[in-house]
XYZ file of C-alpha atoms in Angstrom:
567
model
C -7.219 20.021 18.204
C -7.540 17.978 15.209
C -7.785 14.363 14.619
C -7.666 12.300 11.694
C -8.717 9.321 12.683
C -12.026 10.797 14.499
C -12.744 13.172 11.623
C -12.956 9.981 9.638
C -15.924 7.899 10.212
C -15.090 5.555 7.328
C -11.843 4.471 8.895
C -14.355 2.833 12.089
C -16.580 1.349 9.518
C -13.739 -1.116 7.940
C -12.081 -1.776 11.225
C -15.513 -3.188 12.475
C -15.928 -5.383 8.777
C -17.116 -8.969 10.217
C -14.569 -10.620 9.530
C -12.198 -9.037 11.332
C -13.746 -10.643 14.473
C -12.160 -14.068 13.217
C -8.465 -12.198 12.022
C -8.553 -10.796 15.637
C -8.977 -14.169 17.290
C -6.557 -15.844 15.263
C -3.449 -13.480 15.937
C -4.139 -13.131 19.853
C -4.070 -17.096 19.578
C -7.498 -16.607 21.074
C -6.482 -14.316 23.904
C -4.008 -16.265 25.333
C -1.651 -13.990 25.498
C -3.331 -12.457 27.972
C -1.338 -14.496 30.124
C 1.814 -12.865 29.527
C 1.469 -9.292 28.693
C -0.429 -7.271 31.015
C -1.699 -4.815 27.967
C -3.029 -7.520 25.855
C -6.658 -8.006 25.049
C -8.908 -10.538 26.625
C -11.575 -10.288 23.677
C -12.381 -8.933 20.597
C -14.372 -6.407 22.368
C -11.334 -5.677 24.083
C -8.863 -5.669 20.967
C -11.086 -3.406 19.307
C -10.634 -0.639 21.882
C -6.988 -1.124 21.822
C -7.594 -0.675 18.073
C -8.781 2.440 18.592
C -7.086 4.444 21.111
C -4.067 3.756 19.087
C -5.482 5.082 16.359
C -6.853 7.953 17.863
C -2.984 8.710 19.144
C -1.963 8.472 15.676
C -5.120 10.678 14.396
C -3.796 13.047 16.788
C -0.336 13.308 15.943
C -1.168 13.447 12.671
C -3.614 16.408 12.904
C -1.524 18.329 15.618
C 1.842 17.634 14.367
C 2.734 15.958 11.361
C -0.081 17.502 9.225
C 1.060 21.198 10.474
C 4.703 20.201 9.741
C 4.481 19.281 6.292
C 4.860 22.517 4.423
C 8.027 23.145 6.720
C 9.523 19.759 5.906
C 8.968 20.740 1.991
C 10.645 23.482 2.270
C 13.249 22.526 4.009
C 14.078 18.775 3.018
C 17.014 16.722 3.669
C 20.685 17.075 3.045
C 23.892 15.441 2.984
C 26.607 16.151 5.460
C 29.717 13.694 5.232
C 27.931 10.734 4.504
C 25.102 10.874 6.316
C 21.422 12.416 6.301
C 20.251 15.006 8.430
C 16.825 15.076 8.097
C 14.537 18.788 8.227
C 13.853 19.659 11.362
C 10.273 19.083 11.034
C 10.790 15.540 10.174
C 13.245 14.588 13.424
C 10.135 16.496 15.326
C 7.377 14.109 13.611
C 9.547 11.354 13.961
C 10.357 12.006 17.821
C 6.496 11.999 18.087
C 5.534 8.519 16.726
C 8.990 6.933 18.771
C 7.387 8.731 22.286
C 3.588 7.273 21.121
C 4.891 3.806 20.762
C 4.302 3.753 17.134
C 7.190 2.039 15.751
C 6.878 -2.006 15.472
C 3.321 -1.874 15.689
C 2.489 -5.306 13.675
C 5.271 -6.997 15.176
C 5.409 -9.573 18.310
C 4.689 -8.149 21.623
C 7.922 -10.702 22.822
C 9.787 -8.030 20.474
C 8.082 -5.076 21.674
C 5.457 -4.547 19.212
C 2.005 -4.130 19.888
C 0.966 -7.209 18.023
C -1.206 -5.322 15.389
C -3.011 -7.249 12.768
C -1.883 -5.507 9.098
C -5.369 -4.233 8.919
C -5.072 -1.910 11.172
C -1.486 -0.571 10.832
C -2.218 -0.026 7.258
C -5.089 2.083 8.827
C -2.213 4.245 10.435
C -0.628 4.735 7.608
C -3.520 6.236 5.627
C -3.649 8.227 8.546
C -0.556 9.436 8.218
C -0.205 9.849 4.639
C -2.717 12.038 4.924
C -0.792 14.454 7.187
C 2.417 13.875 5.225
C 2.825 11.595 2.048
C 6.679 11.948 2.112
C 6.782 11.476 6.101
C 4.722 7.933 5.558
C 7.868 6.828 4.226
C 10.175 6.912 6.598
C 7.322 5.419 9.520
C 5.991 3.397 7.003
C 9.359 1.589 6.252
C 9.119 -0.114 10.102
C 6.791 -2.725 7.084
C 10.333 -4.030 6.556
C 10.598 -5.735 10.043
C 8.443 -8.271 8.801
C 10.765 -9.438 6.338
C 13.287 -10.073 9.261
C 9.824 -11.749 11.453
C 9.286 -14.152 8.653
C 12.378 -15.133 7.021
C 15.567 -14.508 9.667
C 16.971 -16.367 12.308
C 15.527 -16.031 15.929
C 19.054 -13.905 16.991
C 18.151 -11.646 14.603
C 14.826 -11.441 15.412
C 15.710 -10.375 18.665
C 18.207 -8.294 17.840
C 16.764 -5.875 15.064
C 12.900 -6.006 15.199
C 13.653 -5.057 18.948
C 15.540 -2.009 17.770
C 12.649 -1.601 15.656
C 9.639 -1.949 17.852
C 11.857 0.829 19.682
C 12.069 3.431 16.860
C 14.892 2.631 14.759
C 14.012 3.435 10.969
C 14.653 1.225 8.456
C 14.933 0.603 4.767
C 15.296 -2.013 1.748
C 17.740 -1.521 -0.672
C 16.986 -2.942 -3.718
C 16.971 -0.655 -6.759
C 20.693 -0.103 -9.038
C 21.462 2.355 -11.751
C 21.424 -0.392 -13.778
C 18.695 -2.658 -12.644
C 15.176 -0.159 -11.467
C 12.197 -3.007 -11.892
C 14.802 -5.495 -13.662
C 15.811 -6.541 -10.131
C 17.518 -9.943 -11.359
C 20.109 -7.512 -12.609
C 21.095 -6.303 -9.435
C 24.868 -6.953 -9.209
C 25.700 -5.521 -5.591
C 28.397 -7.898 -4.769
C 28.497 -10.199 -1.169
C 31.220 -12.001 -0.009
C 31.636 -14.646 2.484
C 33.846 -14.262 5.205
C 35.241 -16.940 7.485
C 33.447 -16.155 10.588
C 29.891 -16.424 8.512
C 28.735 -12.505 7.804
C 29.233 -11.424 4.994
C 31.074 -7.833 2.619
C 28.845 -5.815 0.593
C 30.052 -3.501 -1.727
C 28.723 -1.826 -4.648
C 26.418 1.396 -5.532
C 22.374 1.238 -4.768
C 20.071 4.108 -6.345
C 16.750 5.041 -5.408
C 16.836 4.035 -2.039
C 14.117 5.825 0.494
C 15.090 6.626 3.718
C 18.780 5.305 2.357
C 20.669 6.428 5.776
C 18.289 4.454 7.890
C 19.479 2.148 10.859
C 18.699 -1.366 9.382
C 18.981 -2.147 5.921
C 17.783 -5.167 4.022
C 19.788 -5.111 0.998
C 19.783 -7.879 -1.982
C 22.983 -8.648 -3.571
C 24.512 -11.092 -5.404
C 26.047 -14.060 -3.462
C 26.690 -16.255 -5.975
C 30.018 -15.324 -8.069
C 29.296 -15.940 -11.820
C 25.442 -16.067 -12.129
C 23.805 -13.189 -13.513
C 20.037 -13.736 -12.724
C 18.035 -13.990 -9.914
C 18.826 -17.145 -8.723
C 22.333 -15.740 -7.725
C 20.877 -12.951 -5.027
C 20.512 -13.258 -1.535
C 19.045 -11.324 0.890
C 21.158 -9.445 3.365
C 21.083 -7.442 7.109
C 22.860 -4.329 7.595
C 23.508 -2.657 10.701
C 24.523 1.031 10.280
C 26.088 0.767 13.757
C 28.876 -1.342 11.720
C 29.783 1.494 9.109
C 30.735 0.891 5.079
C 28.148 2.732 3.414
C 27.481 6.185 3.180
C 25.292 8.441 1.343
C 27.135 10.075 -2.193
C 23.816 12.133 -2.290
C 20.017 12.819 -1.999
C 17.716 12.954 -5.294
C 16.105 16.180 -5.747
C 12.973 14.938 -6.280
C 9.201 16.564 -8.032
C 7.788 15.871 -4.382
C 7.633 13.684 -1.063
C 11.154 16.455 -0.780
C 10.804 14.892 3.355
C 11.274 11.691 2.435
C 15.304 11.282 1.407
C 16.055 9.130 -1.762
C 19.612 8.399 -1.719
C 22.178 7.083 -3.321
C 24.416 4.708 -1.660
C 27.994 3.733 -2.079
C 28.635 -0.054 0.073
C 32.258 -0.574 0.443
C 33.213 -3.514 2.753
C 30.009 -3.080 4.777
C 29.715 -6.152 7.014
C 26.095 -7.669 7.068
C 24.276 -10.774 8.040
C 22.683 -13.280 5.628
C 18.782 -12.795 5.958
C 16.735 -16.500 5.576
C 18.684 -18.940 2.900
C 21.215 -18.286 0.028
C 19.709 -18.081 -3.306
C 16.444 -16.713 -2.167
C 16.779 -13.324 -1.791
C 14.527 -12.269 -5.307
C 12.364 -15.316 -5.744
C 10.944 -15.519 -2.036
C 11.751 -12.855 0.050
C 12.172 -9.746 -2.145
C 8.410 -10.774 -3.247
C 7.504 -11.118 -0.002
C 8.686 -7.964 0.872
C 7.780 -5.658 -2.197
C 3.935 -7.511 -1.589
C 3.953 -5.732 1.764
C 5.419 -2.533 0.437
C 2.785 -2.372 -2.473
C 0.026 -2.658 0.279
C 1.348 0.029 1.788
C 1.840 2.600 -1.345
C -1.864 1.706 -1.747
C -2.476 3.198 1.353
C -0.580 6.299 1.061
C -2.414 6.732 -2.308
C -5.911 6.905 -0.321
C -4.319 8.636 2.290
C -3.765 11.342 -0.597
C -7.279 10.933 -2.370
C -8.513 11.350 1.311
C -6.642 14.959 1.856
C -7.183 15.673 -2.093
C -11.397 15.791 -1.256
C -11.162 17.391 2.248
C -9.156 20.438 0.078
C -11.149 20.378 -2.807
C -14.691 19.929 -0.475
C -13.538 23.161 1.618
C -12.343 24.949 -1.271
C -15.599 24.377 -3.835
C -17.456 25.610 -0.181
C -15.762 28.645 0.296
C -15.216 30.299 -3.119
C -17.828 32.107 -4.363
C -18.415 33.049 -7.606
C -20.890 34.526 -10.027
C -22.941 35.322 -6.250
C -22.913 31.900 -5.085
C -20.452 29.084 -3.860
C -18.877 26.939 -6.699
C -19.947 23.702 -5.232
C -23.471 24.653 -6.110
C -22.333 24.199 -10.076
C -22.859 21.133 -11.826
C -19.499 20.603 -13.181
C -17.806 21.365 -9.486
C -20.188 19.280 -7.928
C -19.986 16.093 -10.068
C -16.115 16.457 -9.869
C -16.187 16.140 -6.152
C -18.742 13.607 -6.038
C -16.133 11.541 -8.316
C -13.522 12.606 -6.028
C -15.376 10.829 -3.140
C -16.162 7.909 -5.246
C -13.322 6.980 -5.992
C -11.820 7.738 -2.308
C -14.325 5.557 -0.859
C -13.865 2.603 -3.852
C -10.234 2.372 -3.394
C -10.115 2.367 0.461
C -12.704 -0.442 0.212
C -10.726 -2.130 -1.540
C -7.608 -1.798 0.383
C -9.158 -2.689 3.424
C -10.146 -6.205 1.984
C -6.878 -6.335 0.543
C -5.374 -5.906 4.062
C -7.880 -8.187 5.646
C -6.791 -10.887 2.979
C -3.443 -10.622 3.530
C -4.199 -10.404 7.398
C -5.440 -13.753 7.231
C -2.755 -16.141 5.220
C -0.007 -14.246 7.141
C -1.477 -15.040 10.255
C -1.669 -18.606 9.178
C 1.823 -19.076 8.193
C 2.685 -17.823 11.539
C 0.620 -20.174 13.337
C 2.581 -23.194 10.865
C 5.736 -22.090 12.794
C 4.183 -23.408 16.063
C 2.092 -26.335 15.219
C 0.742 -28.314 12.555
C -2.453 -26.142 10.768
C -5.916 -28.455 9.889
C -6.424 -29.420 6.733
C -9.575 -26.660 6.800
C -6.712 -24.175 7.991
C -4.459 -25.113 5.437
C -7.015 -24.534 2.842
C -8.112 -21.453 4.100
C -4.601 -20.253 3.832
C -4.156 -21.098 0.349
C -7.744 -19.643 -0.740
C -6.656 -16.175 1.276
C -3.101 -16.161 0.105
C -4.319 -16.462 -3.529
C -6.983 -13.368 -2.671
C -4.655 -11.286 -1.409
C -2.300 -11.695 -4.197
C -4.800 -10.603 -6.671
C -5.483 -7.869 -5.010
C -2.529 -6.410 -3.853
C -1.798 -4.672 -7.547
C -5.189 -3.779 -7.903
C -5.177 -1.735 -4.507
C -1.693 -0.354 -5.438
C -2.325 -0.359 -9.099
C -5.730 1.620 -9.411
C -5.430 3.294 -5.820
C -2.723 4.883 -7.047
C -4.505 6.354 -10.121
C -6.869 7.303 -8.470
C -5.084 9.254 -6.017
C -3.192 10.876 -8.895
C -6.510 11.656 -10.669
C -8.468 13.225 -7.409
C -4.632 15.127 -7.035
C -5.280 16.581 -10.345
C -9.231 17.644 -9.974
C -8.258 19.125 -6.363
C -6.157 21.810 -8.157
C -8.736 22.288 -11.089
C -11.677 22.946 -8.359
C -8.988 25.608 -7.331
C -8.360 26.987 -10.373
C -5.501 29.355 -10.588
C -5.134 29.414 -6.910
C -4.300 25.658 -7.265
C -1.387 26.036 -9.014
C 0.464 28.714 -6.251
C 2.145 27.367 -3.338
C -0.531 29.525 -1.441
C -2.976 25.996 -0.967
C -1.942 22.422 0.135
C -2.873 21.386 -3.427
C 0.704 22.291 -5.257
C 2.338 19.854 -2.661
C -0.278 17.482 -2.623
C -0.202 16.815 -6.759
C 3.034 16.860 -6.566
C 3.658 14.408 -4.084
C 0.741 11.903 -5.641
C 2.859 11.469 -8.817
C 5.170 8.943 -7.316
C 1.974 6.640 -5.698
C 1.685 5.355 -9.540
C 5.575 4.855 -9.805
C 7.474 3.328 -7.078
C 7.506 -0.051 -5.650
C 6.241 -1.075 -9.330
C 4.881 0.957 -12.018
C 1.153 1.011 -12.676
C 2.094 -1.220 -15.780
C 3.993 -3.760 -13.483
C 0.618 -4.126 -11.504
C -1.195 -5.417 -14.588
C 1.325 -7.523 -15.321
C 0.809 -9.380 -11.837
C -2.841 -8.801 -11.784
C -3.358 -10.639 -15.213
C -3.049 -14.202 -14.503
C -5.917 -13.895 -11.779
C -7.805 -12.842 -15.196
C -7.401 -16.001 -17.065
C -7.210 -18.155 -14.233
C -10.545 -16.924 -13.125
C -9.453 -15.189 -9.307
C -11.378 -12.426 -10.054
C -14.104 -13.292 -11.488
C -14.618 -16.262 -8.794
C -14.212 -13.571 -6.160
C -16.977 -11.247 -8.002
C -19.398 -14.229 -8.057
C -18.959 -14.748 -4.266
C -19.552 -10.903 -3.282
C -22.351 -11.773 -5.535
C -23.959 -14.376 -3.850
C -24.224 -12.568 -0.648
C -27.773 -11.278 0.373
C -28.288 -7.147 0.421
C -31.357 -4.939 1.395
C -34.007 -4.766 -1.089
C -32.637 -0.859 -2.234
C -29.646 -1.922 -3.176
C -30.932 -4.525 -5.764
C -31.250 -2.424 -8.874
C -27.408 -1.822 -8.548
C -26.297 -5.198 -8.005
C -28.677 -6.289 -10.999
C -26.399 -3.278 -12.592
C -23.360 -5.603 -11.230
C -24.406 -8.822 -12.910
C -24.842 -7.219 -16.701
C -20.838 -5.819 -16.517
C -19.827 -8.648 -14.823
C -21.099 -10.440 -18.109
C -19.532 -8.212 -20.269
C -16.346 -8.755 -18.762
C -16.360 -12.229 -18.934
C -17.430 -12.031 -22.300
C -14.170 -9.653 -22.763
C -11.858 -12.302 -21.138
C -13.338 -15.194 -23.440
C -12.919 -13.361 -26.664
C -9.204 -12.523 -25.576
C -7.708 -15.483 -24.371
C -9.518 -16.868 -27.271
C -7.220 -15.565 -29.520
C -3.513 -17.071 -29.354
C -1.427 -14.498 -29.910
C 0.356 -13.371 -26.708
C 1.146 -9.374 -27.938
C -2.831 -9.061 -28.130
C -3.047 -10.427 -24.961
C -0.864 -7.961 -23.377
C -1.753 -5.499 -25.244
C -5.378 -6.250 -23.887
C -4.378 -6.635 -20.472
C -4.955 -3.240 -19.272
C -8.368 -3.495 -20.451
C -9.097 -6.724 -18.605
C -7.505 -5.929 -15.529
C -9.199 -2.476 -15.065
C -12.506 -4.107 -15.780
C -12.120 -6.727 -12.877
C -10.609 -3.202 -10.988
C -13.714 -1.269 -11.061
C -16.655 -4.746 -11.325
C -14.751 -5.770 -7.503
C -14.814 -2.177 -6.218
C -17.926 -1.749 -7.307
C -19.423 -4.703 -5.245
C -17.379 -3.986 -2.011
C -18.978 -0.666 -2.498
C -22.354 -2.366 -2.516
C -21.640 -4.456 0.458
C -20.216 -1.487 2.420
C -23.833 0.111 1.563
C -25.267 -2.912 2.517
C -23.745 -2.284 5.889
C -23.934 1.501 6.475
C -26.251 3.297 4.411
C -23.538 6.580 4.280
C -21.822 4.679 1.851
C -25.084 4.178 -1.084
C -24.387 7.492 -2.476
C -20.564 6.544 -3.646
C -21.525 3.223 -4.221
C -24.268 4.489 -7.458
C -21.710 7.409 -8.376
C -19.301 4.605 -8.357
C -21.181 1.999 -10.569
C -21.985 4.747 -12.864
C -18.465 5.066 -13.602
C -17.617 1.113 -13.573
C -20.213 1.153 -15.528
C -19.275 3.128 -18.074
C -15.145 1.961 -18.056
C -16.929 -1.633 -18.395
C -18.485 -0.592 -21.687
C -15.757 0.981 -23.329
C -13.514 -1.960 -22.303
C -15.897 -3.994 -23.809
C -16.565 -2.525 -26.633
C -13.021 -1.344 -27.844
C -12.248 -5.290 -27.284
C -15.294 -6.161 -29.443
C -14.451 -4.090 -32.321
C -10.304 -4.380 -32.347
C -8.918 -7.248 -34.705
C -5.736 -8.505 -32.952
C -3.813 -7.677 -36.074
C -4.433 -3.930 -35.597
C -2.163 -4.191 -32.653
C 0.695 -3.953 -35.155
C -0.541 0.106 -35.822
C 0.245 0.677 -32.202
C 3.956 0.139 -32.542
C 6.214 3.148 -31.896
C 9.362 2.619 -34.631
């Protein structure tokens, strides 16, 4: 029987990180709950083993179920049939899985059903399970969108919907338009008031994953007249209530079990979600934050299934009298592979532990008044965590799509038949870089914590830490790019012309990318010596990005940028 989460002895490693002792203790309320639910923890110790058997569960229906399903579910896919979706048969038998395991509602409220999860851990599960099924991490994935309703709706609808939730009702959030993909302030889904309070939606949404779920959250524009996004709101919809149905299903390059839909809303009744006005600036942020975090982690969930069949693969096939792993150019390929694997789930895992923190803050602000230390520590971990966010997304997502692509070349021809995992796997990685915000949307919210400094605050405090003797050549490495870069930022923001800066941006944000990797790598070595071998492959290629960054910045005279225009 297989198990991916005991296979993986990574995945322990960053559930154990130290400060995940102080995340634990702050959202059990230091154990109290205890009190009340018979299956909470009484300790960290205790937590942790929660932690775990959960996981293992999910490791197991993963590697026994979902895993074995997912060439089926390709195959097959979704269709339409008046209106509504009916799933492949695979996917109704992966989905009837998680629902029996009590994996629905994991992060939310045990009051609600949930198993009270910090986000570190749930975004563990859904590496997990993006490594049995990228498409099927979707449609489990999307139970993200209950905290949207946890943070922002009224307590009726708390009780009402993240209940159905926490008991395996799918959801999804229905944002995109023909006319308005990443421009969301053009969104023109129209919501009326009625006189008993809820509210008529009608209008056409594209795009929309898992569009024939059983709760939507759905922005649309409240406010007759306006035209940006001051004028949207964000909205509840119950399928149980009827008015939208499905005109059809993409056909879509990959993640074929996932259905993308488009949806038709004609008089659909729903409930306003949090205050008027708000539905783009606070909570669709809010909410695509939380879905970026999680498109980070199906993008090492590929990487992760990318090595395991290119590792196997380079083992097995033999030519020339020997194994192909034992050739230099097949074995520096997969040692990148892993390199990168290991750098970006590092950095998700600190991502998630960020986030973990501020959002466990804000929840405790509901209840009482925090400290003034508290409150500071919320801001400082809020502002990580927002930084971080499109690098995780951002560069996990290119990496995935890169290890994707050297999986099939370590196959060779084979690669490209439908014979090997591979063909589904590259095809389903070329969305990670796409959805929930293109690769070139990350760097435009990772800039700022360039010139404001985020990053390269945060590099000097993984700096400062102390690390075993061994490991000092690499973080002296560290230091000298670390310069460089902040050389780089200097001579760009130097300049005031804002098309050079943006046309640097990539540059700078990619640097700060692979310098912070880099050192989490080094502290993860620090910690458990299986990781010193990615982290030098890993600085060798920082490294190297660092220099050419550095370099092309150097030499380029902002004027030149002019040469780069497409007429």
């Amino acid at each position: 029987m297989a198990n991916f989460y005991t296979d993986n002895p990574d995945l322990r490693h960053h559930l154990t990180h130290p400060l995940m002792e102080k995340i634990v203790a702050l959202k059990e309320r230091n154990y109290t709950d205890a009190e009340k639910f018979d299956y909470a923890p009484l300790d960290y110790a205790d937590a942790q083993d929660s932690y775990d058997k959960v996981l293992e569960i999910v490791g197991e229906i993963c590697g026994d179920i979902i895993a074995p399903n997912a060439e089926d579910v390709d195959h097959q896919g979704p269709r339409v049939e008046n209106g509504r979706v009916i799933y492949a048969d695979k996917t109704q038998e992966n989905l009837d899985a998680c629902r029996k395991a009590g994996l629905m509602g994991m992060a939310m409220p045990r009051r609600y059903g949930g198993l009270n999860f910090p986000i570190t851990p749930y975004i563990m599960a859904a590496d997990i399970v993006s490594r049995a099924d990228t498409g099927f991490e979707n449609l489990w994935g999307l139970q993200d969108c209950a905290e949207t309703i946890y943070e922002f709706a009224d307590e009726a609808q708390k009780e009402k919907f993240i209940t159905r939730v926490c008991q395996g009702e799918t959801m999804s959030m229905d944002l995109t338009e023909p006319d308005a993909g990443s421009d969301l302030q053009s969104v023109m889904l129209k919501a009326t008031e009625q006189p008993d309070g809820t509210w008529l939606l009608n209008g056409v949404k594209r795009f929309i994953t898992n569009g024939d779920s059983d709760i939507h959250l759905v922005l649309a524009r409240s406010e007759a007249g306006t035209k940006d996004g001051r004028g949207l709101s964000m909205f509840i919809y119950d399928k149980r209530d009827g008015g939208v149905n499905v005109r059809r299903i993409e056909n879509k390059m990959g993640i074929k079990g996932s259905p993308t839909c488009e949806l038709t809303y004609k008089n659909a009744k729903a409930v306003l979600c949090g205050s008027r006005r708000l539905g783009l600036i606070k909570y669709v942020m809010a909410l695509m934050n939380g879905a970026r975090l999680g498109i980070a982690a199906q993008s090492v969930g590929v990487s992760e299934l990318a090595y395991r069949e290119a590792l196997a693969y380079a083992r097995d096939r033999k030519q020339f009298g020997k194994a192909i792993i034992e050739f230099p150019a097949v074995y520096e390929m997969l040692s990148v592979m892993k390199a990168k694997l290991d750098a970006s789930r590092s950095l998700l895992y600190a991502c998630a532990r960020y986030v973990d923190i501020y959002k466990i803050y804000d929840d405790l602000a509901k209840d009482r008044s925090l400290t003034p230390e508290e409150r500071k520590e919320s801001k400082y971990y809020s502002r990580l965590a927002d930084a971080l966010t499109p690098l995780a997304k951002g560069m996990g997502s290119e990496y995935c799509n890169q290890n994707a692509y050297d999986c099939i070349q370590i196959h060779g021809g084979s690669g490209f038949m439908k014979d090997y995992a591979c063909e589904r796997l590259y095809r389903d990685a070329r969305i990670t870089s796409i959805y929930e915000g293109t690769t070139q949307l990350q760097v435009v919210a990772a800039i700022r914590h360039v010139t404001t400094g985020t990053y390269l605050n945060l590099i000097n405090e993984y700096n400062s830490e102390e690390i075993k003797p061994e490991l000092q050549s690499l973080k002296d490495r560290l230091v000298a790019m670390t310069e460089r870069y902040a050389k780089a930022v200097e001579a760009v923001t130097a300049v005031d012309d804002s098309a050079y800066g943006d046309f640097m941006a990539r540059r700078l944000v990619e640097m700060a990318g692979v310098i912070v990797m880099s050192y989490l790598l080094l502290l993860d070595a620090n910690r458990n010596e299986n990781f010193k071998r990615s982290a030098e492959i890993y600085t060798n290629l920082a490294e190297a990005e660092v220099c050419k960054h550095a370099d092309f910045i150097a030499n380029f005279k902002p004027a030149e940028v002019e040469i780069y225009k497409v007429n």
